[in-house]
PDB file of C-alpha atoms in Angstrom:
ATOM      1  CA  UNK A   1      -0.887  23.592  -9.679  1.00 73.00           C
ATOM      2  CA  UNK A   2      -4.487  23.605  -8.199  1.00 91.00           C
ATOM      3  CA  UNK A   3      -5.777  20.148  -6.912  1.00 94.00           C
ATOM      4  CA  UNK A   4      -9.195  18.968  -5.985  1.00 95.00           C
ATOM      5  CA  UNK A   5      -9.795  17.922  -2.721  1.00 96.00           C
ATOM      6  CA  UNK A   6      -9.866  14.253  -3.508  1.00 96.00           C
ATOM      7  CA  UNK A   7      -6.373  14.060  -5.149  1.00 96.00           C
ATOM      8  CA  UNK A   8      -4.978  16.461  -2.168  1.00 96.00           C
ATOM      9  CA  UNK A   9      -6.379  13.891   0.090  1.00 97.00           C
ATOM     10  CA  UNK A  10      -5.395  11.269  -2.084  1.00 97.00           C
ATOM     11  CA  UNK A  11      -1.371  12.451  -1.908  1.00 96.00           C
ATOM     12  CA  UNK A  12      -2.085  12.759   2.429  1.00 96.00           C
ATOM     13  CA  UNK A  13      -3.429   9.106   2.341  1.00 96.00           C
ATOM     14  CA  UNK A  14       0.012   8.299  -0.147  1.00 95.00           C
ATOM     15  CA  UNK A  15       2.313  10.500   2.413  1.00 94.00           C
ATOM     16  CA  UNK A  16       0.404   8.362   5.486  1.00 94.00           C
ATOM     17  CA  UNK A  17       1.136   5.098   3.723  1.00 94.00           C
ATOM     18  CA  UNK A  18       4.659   5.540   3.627  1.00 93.00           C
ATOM     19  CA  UNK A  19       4.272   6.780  -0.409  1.00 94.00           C
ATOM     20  CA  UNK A  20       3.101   3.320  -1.982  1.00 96.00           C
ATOM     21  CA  UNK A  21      -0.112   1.872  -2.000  1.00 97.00           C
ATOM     22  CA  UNK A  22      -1.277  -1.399  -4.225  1.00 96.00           C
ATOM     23  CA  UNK A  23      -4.942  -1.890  -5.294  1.00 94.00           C
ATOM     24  CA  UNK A  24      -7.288  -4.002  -3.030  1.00 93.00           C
ATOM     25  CA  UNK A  25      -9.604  -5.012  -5.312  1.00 88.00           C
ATOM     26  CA  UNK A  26     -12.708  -5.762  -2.528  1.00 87.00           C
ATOM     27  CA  UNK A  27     -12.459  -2.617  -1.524  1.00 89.00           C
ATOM     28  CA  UNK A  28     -12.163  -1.174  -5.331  1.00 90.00           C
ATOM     29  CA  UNK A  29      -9.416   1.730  -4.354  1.00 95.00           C
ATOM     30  CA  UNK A  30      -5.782   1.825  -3.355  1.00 96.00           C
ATOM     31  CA  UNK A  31      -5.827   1.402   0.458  1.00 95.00           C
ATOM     32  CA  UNK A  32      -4.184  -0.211   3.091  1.00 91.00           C
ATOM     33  CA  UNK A  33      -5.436  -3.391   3.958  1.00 85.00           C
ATOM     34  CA  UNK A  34      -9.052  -3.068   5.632  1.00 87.00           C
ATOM     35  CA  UNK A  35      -8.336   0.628   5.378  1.00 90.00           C
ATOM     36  CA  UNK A  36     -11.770   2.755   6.139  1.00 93.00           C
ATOM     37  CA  UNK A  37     -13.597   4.498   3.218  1.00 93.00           C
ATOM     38  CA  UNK A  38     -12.024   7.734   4.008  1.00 93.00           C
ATOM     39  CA  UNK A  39      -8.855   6.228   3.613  1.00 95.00           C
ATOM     40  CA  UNK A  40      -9.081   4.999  -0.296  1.00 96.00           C
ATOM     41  CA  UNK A  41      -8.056   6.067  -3.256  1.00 97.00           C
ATOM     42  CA  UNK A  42     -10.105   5.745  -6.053  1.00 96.00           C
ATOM     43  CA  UNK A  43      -8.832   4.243  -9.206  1.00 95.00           C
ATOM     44  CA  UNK A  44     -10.165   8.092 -11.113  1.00 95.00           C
ATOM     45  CA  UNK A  45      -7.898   9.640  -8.517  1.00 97.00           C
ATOM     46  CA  UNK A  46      -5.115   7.629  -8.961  1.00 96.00           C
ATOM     47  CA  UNK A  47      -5.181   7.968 -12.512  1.00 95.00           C
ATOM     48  CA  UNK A  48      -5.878  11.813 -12.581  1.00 96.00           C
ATOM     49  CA  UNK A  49      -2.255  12.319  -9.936  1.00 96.00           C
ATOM     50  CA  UNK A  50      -0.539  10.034 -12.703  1.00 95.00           C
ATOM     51  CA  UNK A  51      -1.792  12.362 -15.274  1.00 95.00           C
ATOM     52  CA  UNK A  52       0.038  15.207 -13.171  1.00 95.00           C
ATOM     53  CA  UNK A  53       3.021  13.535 -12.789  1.00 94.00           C
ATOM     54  CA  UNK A  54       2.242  13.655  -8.865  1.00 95.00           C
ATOM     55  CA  UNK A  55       2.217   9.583  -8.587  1.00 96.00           C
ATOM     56  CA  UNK A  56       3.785   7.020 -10.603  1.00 96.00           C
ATOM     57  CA  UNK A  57       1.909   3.326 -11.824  1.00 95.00           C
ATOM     58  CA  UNK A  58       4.953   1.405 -10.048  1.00 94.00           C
ATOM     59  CA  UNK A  59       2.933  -1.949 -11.230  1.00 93.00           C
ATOM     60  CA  UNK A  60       0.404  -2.762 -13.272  1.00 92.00           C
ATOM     61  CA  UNK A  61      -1.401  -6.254 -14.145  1.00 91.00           C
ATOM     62  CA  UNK A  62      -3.254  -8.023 -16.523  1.00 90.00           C
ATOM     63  CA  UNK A  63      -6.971  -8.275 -16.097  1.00 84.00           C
ATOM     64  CA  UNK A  64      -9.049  -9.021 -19.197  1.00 90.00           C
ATOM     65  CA  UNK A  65      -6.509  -8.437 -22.066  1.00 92.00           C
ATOM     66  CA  UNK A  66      -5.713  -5.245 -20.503  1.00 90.00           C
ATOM     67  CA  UNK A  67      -2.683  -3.655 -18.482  1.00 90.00           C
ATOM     68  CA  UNK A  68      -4.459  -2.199 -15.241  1.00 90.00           C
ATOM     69  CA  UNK A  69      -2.457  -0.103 -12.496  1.00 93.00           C
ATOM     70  CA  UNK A  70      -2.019  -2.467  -9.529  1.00 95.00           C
ATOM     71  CA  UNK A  71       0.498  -0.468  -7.271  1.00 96.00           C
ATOM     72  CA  UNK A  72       1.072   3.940  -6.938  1.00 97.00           C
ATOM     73  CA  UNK A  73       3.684   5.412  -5.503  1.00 96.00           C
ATOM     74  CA  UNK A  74       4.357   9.013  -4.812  1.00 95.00           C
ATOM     75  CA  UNK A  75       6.538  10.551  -6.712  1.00 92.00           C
ATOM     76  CA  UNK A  76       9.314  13.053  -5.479  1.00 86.00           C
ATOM     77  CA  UNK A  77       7.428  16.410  -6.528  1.00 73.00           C
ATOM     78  CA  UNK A  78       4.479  15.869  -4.658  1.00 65.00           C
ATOM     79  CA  UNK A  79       6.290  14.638  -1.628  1.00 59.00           C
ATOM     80  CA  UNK A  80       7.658  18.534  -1.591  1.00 60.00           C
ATOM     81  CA  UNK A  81       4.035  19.993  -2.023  1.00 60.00           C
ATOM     82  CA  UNK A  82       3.979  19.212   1.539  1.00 54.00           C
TER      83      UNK A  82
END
């Protein structure tokens, strides 16, 4: 399965993290807290690796009538990509 480079970064930052990651919304990406720019995820990434089965939306919250991922976690198949 071919990646980009932002979702193959994306799964490094994920793998990094310890495989979970929850939304910071002032810095509008999944990230550590006061994680650099390099080290976000955007929420297109995040969504694109869910699409693929790669991460999983492990929480999701409510924001303006509408269910929005809040937390991603890697999911076992892209842990072996390694």
């Amino acid at each position: 399965m071919k990646l980009t480079s932002h979702q193959e970064k994306a799964l490094e930052i994920l793998r990094g993290a310890g495989g979970t990651l929850d939304y910071q919304s002032e810095q509008y990406a999944f990230a550590a807290a006061g994680a650099p720019r390099s080290e976000r995820i955007k929420m297109a990434t995040a969504k694109a690796l869910i699409d693929r089965d790669l991460v999983a939306a492990t929480r999701t919250k409510e924001i303006r009538g509408r269910q929005v991922v809040d937390q991603i976690t890697l999911r076992p198949a892209a842990t072996d990509m390694e």
